[in-house]
Short mmCIF file of C-alpha atoms and ligand atoms in Angstrom, two decimals:
data_model
loop_
_atom_site.label_atom_id
_atom_site.label_comp_id
_atom_site.label_asym_id
_atom_site.label_seq_id
_atom_site.Cartn_x
_atom_site.Cartn_y
_atom_site.Cartn_z
CA MET A 1 -192.11 -20.16 -97.23
CA LYS A 2 -194.55 -22.98 -97.96
CA LYS A 3 -192.91 -26.42 -98.14
CA ILE A 4 -194.38 -29.44 -99.87
CA ILE A 5 -193.76 -33.15 -100.30
CA ILE A 6 -192.78 -34.27 -103.79
CA ALA A 7 -193.36 -37.98 -104.44
CA ILE A 8 -191.66 -39.50 -107.48
CA ASP A 9 -192.50 -43.04 -108.53
CA GLY A 10 -191.88 -45.02 -111.66
CA HIS A 11 -190.04 -47.84 -113.38
CA SER A 12 -186.38 -48.55 -112.70
CA SER A 13 -183.77 -46.46 -114.49
CA THR A 14 -186.17 -43.72 -115.54
CA GLY A 15 -183.90 -41.13 -113.95
CA LYS A 16 -186.05 -40.62 -110.85
CA SER A 17 -183.07 -39.94 -108.61
CA THR A 18 -181.47 -37.48 -111.05
CA LEU A 19 -184.67 -35.44 -111.17
CA ALA A 20 -185.26 -35.78 -107.42
CA LYS A 21 -181.73 -34.54 -106.62
CA GLN A 22 -182.09 -31.57 -108.99
CA LEU A 23 -185.40 -30.60 -107.39
CA ALA A 24 -184.09 -31.01 -103.85
CA GLU A 25 -181.11 -28.83 -104.62
CA ALA A 26 -183.15 -26.11 -106.35
CA LEU A 27 -185.72 -25.99 -103.54
CA ASP A 28 -183.29 -26.68 -100.68
CA TYR A 29 -185.31 -29.77 -99.72
CA ILE A 30 -184.17 -33.12 -98.29
CA TYR A 31 -183.70 -35.85 -100.90
CA VAL A 32 -184.44 -39.48 -100.02
CA ASP A 33 -183.80 -42.39 -102.36
CA SER A 34 -186.14 -45.03 -100.94
CA GLY A 35 -184.84 -47.69 -103.38
CA ALA A 36 -181.42 -47.33 -101.74
CA MET A 37 -183.04 -48.31 -98.44
CA TYR A 38 -184.41 -51.57 -99.94
CA ARG A 39 -181.00 -52.16 -101.52
CA ALA A 40 -179.28 -51.64 -98.14
CA VAL A 41 -181.53 -54.23 -96.47
CA THR A 42 -180.70 -56.61 -99.35
CA LEU A 43 -176.97 -56.03 -98.88
CA TYR A 44 -177.38 -56.71 -95.16
CA ALA A 45 -179.18 -60.00 -95.95
CA LEU A 46 -176.42 -60.96 -98.39
CA GLU A 47 -173.64 -60.16 -95.93
CA GLN A 48 -175.36 -62.14 -93.19
CA GLY A 49 -175.82 -65.11 -95.54
CA PHE A 50 -179.65 -64.89 -95.31
CA ILE A 51 -180.08 -64.56 -99.07
CA SER A 52 -178.32 -65.81 -102.21
CA ASP A 53 -179.50 -66.71 -105.70
CA LYS A 54 -180.38 -70.18 -104.37
CA LYS A 55 -182.01 -69.54 -101.01
CA PHE A 56 -183.76 -66.89 -98.96
CA ASP A 57 -184.16 -67.29 -95.21
CA THR A 58 -186.92 -64.71 -94.78
CA ASP A 59 -187.44 -65.57 -91.09
CA ALA A 60 -183.79 -64.80 -90.30
CA LEU A 61 -184.02 -61.45 -92.08
CA ILE A 62 -187.28 -60.49 -90.39
CA SER A 63 -186.03 -61.40 -86.92
CA ASN A 64 -182.88 -59.30 -87.49
CA ILE A 65 -184.53 -56.33 -89.17
CA GLU A 66 -184.14 -54.20 -86.01
CA ASN A 67 -180.35 -54.60 -86.40
CA VAL A 68 -180.38 -52.84 -89.75
CA ASN A 69 -179.46 -49.20 -89.35
CA ILE A 70 -179.70 -47.10 -92.51
CA GLU A 71 -178.53 -43.51 -92.63
CA PHE A 72 -178.10 -40.96 -95.40
CA LYS A 73 -175.31 -38.49 -94.74
CA LYS A 74 -174.19 -35.43 -96.62
CA GLU A 75 -170.56 -35.58 -97.74
CA GLY A 76 -169.23 -32.60 -99.70
CA ASN A 77 -171.92 -31.79 -102.25
CA ASN A 78 -173.27 -35.35 -102.32
CA PRO A 79 -176.39 -35.35 -100.12
CA THR A 80 -177.00 -39.09 -100.31
CA VAL A 81 -174.03 -41.05 -99.06
CA LEU A 82 -175.56 -44.21 -97.66
CA PHE A 83 -174.38 -45.92 -94.49
CA LEU A 84 -175.44 -49.40 -93.46
CA ASN A 85 -174.60 -50.02 -89.81
CA ASN A 86 -172.01 -47.21 -89.96
CA LYS A 87 -170.31 -48.57 -93.09
CA GLU A 88 -170.39 -46.58 -96.34
CA VAL A 89 -172.16 -48.73 -98.96
CA SER A 90 -173.29 -46.28 -101.68
CA SER A 91 -171.49 -48.13 -104.51
CA LYS A 92 -171.94 -51.65 -103.19
CA ILE A 93 -175.74 -51.39 -103.22
CA ARG A 94 -175.70 -50.57 -106.97
CA GLY A 95 -173.90 -53.77 -108.06
CA MET A 96 -175.62 -56.57 -109.99
CA GLU A 97 -175.63 -58.92 -106.99
CA VAL A 98 -177.89 -56.62 -104.97
CA SER A 99 -179.86 -55.58 -108.08
CA ASN A 100 -180.74 -59.18 -108.86
CA LEU A 101 -182.06 -59.91 -105.35
CA VAL A 102 -183.61 -56.65 -104.19
CA SER A 103 -187.10 -57.34 -105.59
CA LYS A 104 -187.39 -60.41 -103.35
CA VAL A 105 -186.52 -58.36 -100.27
CA ALA A 106 -188.79 -55.47 -101.31
CA ALA A 107 -191.70 -57.93 -101.60
CA LEU A 108 -191.62 -58.74 -97.86
CA PRO A 109 -194.44 -56.90 -96.06
CA LEU A 110 -192.48 -56.61 -92.81
CA VAL A 111 -189.48 -55.06 -94.51
CA ARG A 112 -191.83 -52.60 -96.23
CA GLN A 113 -193.58 -51.70 -92.98
CA CYS A 114 -190.27 -50.88 -91.29
CA LEU A 115 -188.96 -48.80 -94.16
CA VAL A 116 -192.24 -46.96 -94.75
CA LYS A 117 -192.27 -45.97 -91.06
CA GLU A 118 -188.74 -44.52 -91.42
CA GLN A 119 -189.67 -42.75 -94.64
CA ARG A 120 -192.73 -41.08 -93.10
CA LYS A 121 -190.56 -39.86 -90.21
CA MET A 122 -188.17 -38.27 -92.70
CA GLY A 123 -191.09 -36.41 -94.31
CA GLN A 124 -192.84 -35.20 -91.17
CA HIS A 125 -191.71 -31.57 -91.66
CA LYS A 126 -192.32 -31.63 -95.45
CA GLY A 127 -189.67 -30.00 -97.66
CA ILE A 128 -188.74 -33.41 -99.02
CA VAL A 129 -188.37 -35.10 -102.39
CA MET A 130 -188.58 -38.89 -102.19
CA ASP A 131 -188.37 -41.32 -105.06
CA GLY A 132 -189.39 -44.97 -105.23
CA ARG A 133 -192.29 -47.19 -106.24
CA ASP A 134 -194.98 -46.55 -103.60
CA ILE A 135 -194.25 -43.01 -102.48
CA GLY A 136 -197.36 -41.36 -103.93
CA THR A 137 -199.60 -44.36 -103.28
CA VAL A 138 -198.54 -45.59 -99.81
CA VAL A 139 -195.82 -43.53 -98.11
CA PHE A 140 -197.22 -40.03 -98.78
CA PRO A 141 -200.72 -40.38 -100.26
CA ASP A 142 -201.31 -36.68 -99.48
CA ALA A 143 -198.17 -35.39 -101.24
CA ALA A 144 -198.83 -32.05 -102.98
CA LEU A 145 -197.02 -33.18 -106.12
CA LYS A 146 -196.91 -36.78 -107.37
CA ILE A 147 -194.94 -37.67 -110.46
CA PHE A 148 -194.99 -41.02 -112.22
CA MET A 149 -191.92 -41.44 -114.42
CA THR A 150 -191.58 -43.81 -117.30
CA ALA A 151 -189.45 -44.39 -120.44
CA SER A 152 -189.05 -47.25 -122.90
CA ALA A 153 -187.22 -50.37 -121.63
CA GLN A 154 -184.57 -49.90 -124.34
CA THR A 155 -183.80 -46.32 -123.25
CA ARG A 156 -183.65 -47.37 -119.60
CA THR A 157 -181.33 -50.31 -120.32
CA GLN A 158 -178.92 -48.07 -122.21
CA ARG A 159 -178.86 -45.61 -119.29
CA ARG A 160 -178.19 -48.33 -116.69
CA PHE A 161 -175.61 -50.01 -118.93
CA ASP A 162 -173.72 -46.71 -119.37
CA GLU A 163 -173.89 -46.05 -115.61
CA LEU A 164 -172.48 -49.50 -114.72
CA THR A 165 -169.74 -49.54 -117.36
CA ALA A 166 -168.68 -46.02 -116.36
CA LYS A 167 -168.09 -47.47 -112.89
CA GLY A 168 -165.94 -50.22 -114.38
CA GLU A 169 -168.46 -53.07 -113.92
CA GLN A 170 -168.26 -55.74 -116.62
CA VAL A 171 -171.86 -56.10 -117.76
CA ASP A 172 -173.68 -57.52 -120.70
CA PHE A 173 -176.40 -55.33 -122.32
CA ASP A 174 -178.85 -58.24 -122.48
CA GLU A 175 -178.27 -59.05 -118.82
CA VAL A 176 -179.09 -55.46 -117.85
CA TYR A 177 -182.19 -55.52 -120.10
CA GLU A 178 -183.32 -58.76 -118.47
CA ASN A 179 -182.72 -57.31 -114.98
CA ILE A 180 -184.71 -54.16 -115.74
CA THR A 181 -187.69 -55.88 -117.37
CA SER A 182 -187.87 -58.62 -114.77
CA ARG A 183 -187.76 -56.00 -111.98
CA ASP A 184 -190.56 -54.06 -113.73
CA HIS A 185 -192.60 -57.23 -113.73
CA LYS A 186 -191.87 -58.13 -110.09
CA ASP A 187 -192.36 -54.56 -108.84
CA SER A 188 -195.69 -54.22 -110.66
CA THR A 189 -197.15 -57.61 -109.75
CA ARG A 190 -196.12 -58.12 -106.10
CA ALA A 191 -198.96 -58.38 -103.60
CA ASP A 192 -197.79 -55.68 -101.18
CA SER A 193 -197.63 -52.09 -102.52
CA PRO A 194 -197.06 -52.88 -106.20
CA LEU A 195 -195.77 -50.16 -108.47
CA THR A 196 -198.88 -48.38 -109.69
CA GLN A 197 -199.59 -44.88 -110.78
CA ALA A 198 -201.46 -42.85 -108.16
CA LYS A 199 -204.73 -41.49 -109.56
CA ASP A 200 -203.58 -37.92 -109.01
CA ALA A 201 -200.01 -38.41 -110.31
CA ARG A 202 -198.68 -36.52 -113.33
CA VAL A 203 -197.11 -38.84 -115.88
CA LEU A 204 -193.65 -37.92 -117.11
CA ASP A 205 -192.41 -40.01 -120.06
CA ASN A 206 -188.86 -38.85 -120.56
CA SER A 207 -187.84 -41.09 -123.48
CA GLN A 208 -187.67 -37.94 -125.64
CA LEU A 209 -186.82 -35.28 -123.03
CA THR A 210 -183.42 -33.93 -122.03
CA GLN A 211 -182.68 -33.62 -118.32
CA ASN A 212 -182.97 -29.84 -118.55
CA GLU A 213 -186.31 -29.92 -120.38
CA GLN A 214 -187.63 -32.34 -117.79
CA PHE A 215 -186.40 -30.23 -114.89
CA ASP A 216 -187.91 -27.03 -116.31
CA LEU A 217 -191.27 -28.74 -116.84
CA VAL A 218 -191.41 -30.10 -113.29
CA MET A 219 -190.30 -26.77 -111.77
CA GLU A 220 -193.28 -25.18 -113.52
CA TRP A 221 -195.55 -27.71 -111.78
CA VAL A 222 -193.85 -27.03 -108.44
CA ASN A 223 -194.11 -23.26 -108.76
CA THR A 224 -197.80 -23.47 -109.68
CA ILE A 225 -198.45 -25.50 -106.53
CA LEU A 226 -196.35 -23.20 -104.34
CA GLU A 227 -198.27 -20.15 -105.61
CA GLN A 228 -201.68 -21.67 -104.80
O1 DC B 301 -185.10 -47.54 -107.44
P1 DC B 301 -184.23 -48.77 -107.33
O2 DC B 301 -184.03 -49.49 -108.64
O3 DC B 301 -182.93 -48.47 -106.65
O4 DC B 301 -185.04 -49.76 -106.37
C1 DC B 301 -184.52 -50.99 -105.96
C2 DC B 301 -185.64 -51.99 -105.76
O5 DC B 301 -186.39 -51.65 -104.60
C3 DC B 301 -186.62 -52.12 -106.93
O6 DC B 301 -186.66 -53.47 -107.35
C4 DC B 301 -187.94 -51.75 -106.36
C5 DC B 301 -187.78 -51.67 -104.88
N1 DC B 301 -188.42 -50.48 -104.30
C6 DC B 301 -189.65 -50.62 -103.74
O7 DC B 301 -190.21 -51.71 -103.76
N2 DC B 301 -190.25 -49.57 -103.14
C7 DC B 301 -189.66 -48.37 -103.13
N3 DC B 301 -190.28 -47.34 -102.54
C8 DC B 301 -188.40 -48.20 -103.73
C9 DC B 301 -187.81 -49.28 -104.33
#
């Protein structure tokens, strides 16, 4: 059975990981959330005191980057439980503290080089769905299917707000909106691997699509490619 690489990029909170997980499950592929890897490095930097909202000791982070061990493990039917140096951090990396600092960490070329190397290793046997910002442009430029996801900032803020409040985090709608739009700006304007649409990516604007409609549409794309 032919296996392909599916690269999903796009703005934050467009539902990339929901779609990627659905596809991975339907196709029995590996799912990798590359954003979680940047978040894990950010959490490491926070815990080591290398970064805060006032300072960022980039040299300290870079010289310790080899000490950051990131692993995804399958637990029950959750394929993406994230471990940072053997400690389970799946929820911690989603908090506002990490969210507010992750763009700074993701802008460091050395951090990107290390993570991209890991990501390519994960995809060496294909049969993988990876989501992020540079998957179709940098990590897997030869991916058979590239999807660029987008939705209005208002729709995305509502989704993130609902996700955080469901977890019991006290958040303000405007703060979430500000976080999402400022990350869009930083992700799209950074010098190294900015978020851009690959020339051969298919655009998926899901502001008006249900999850099922979106999944069915993408499975049609996948099946067409697999039949070629
Ligand atoms: O997808 P996310 O919101 O969890 O990503 C967290 C941050 O990491 C986001 O600000 C963009 C950055 N990122 C990146 O630069 N490259 C990737 N491949 C994935 C995420």
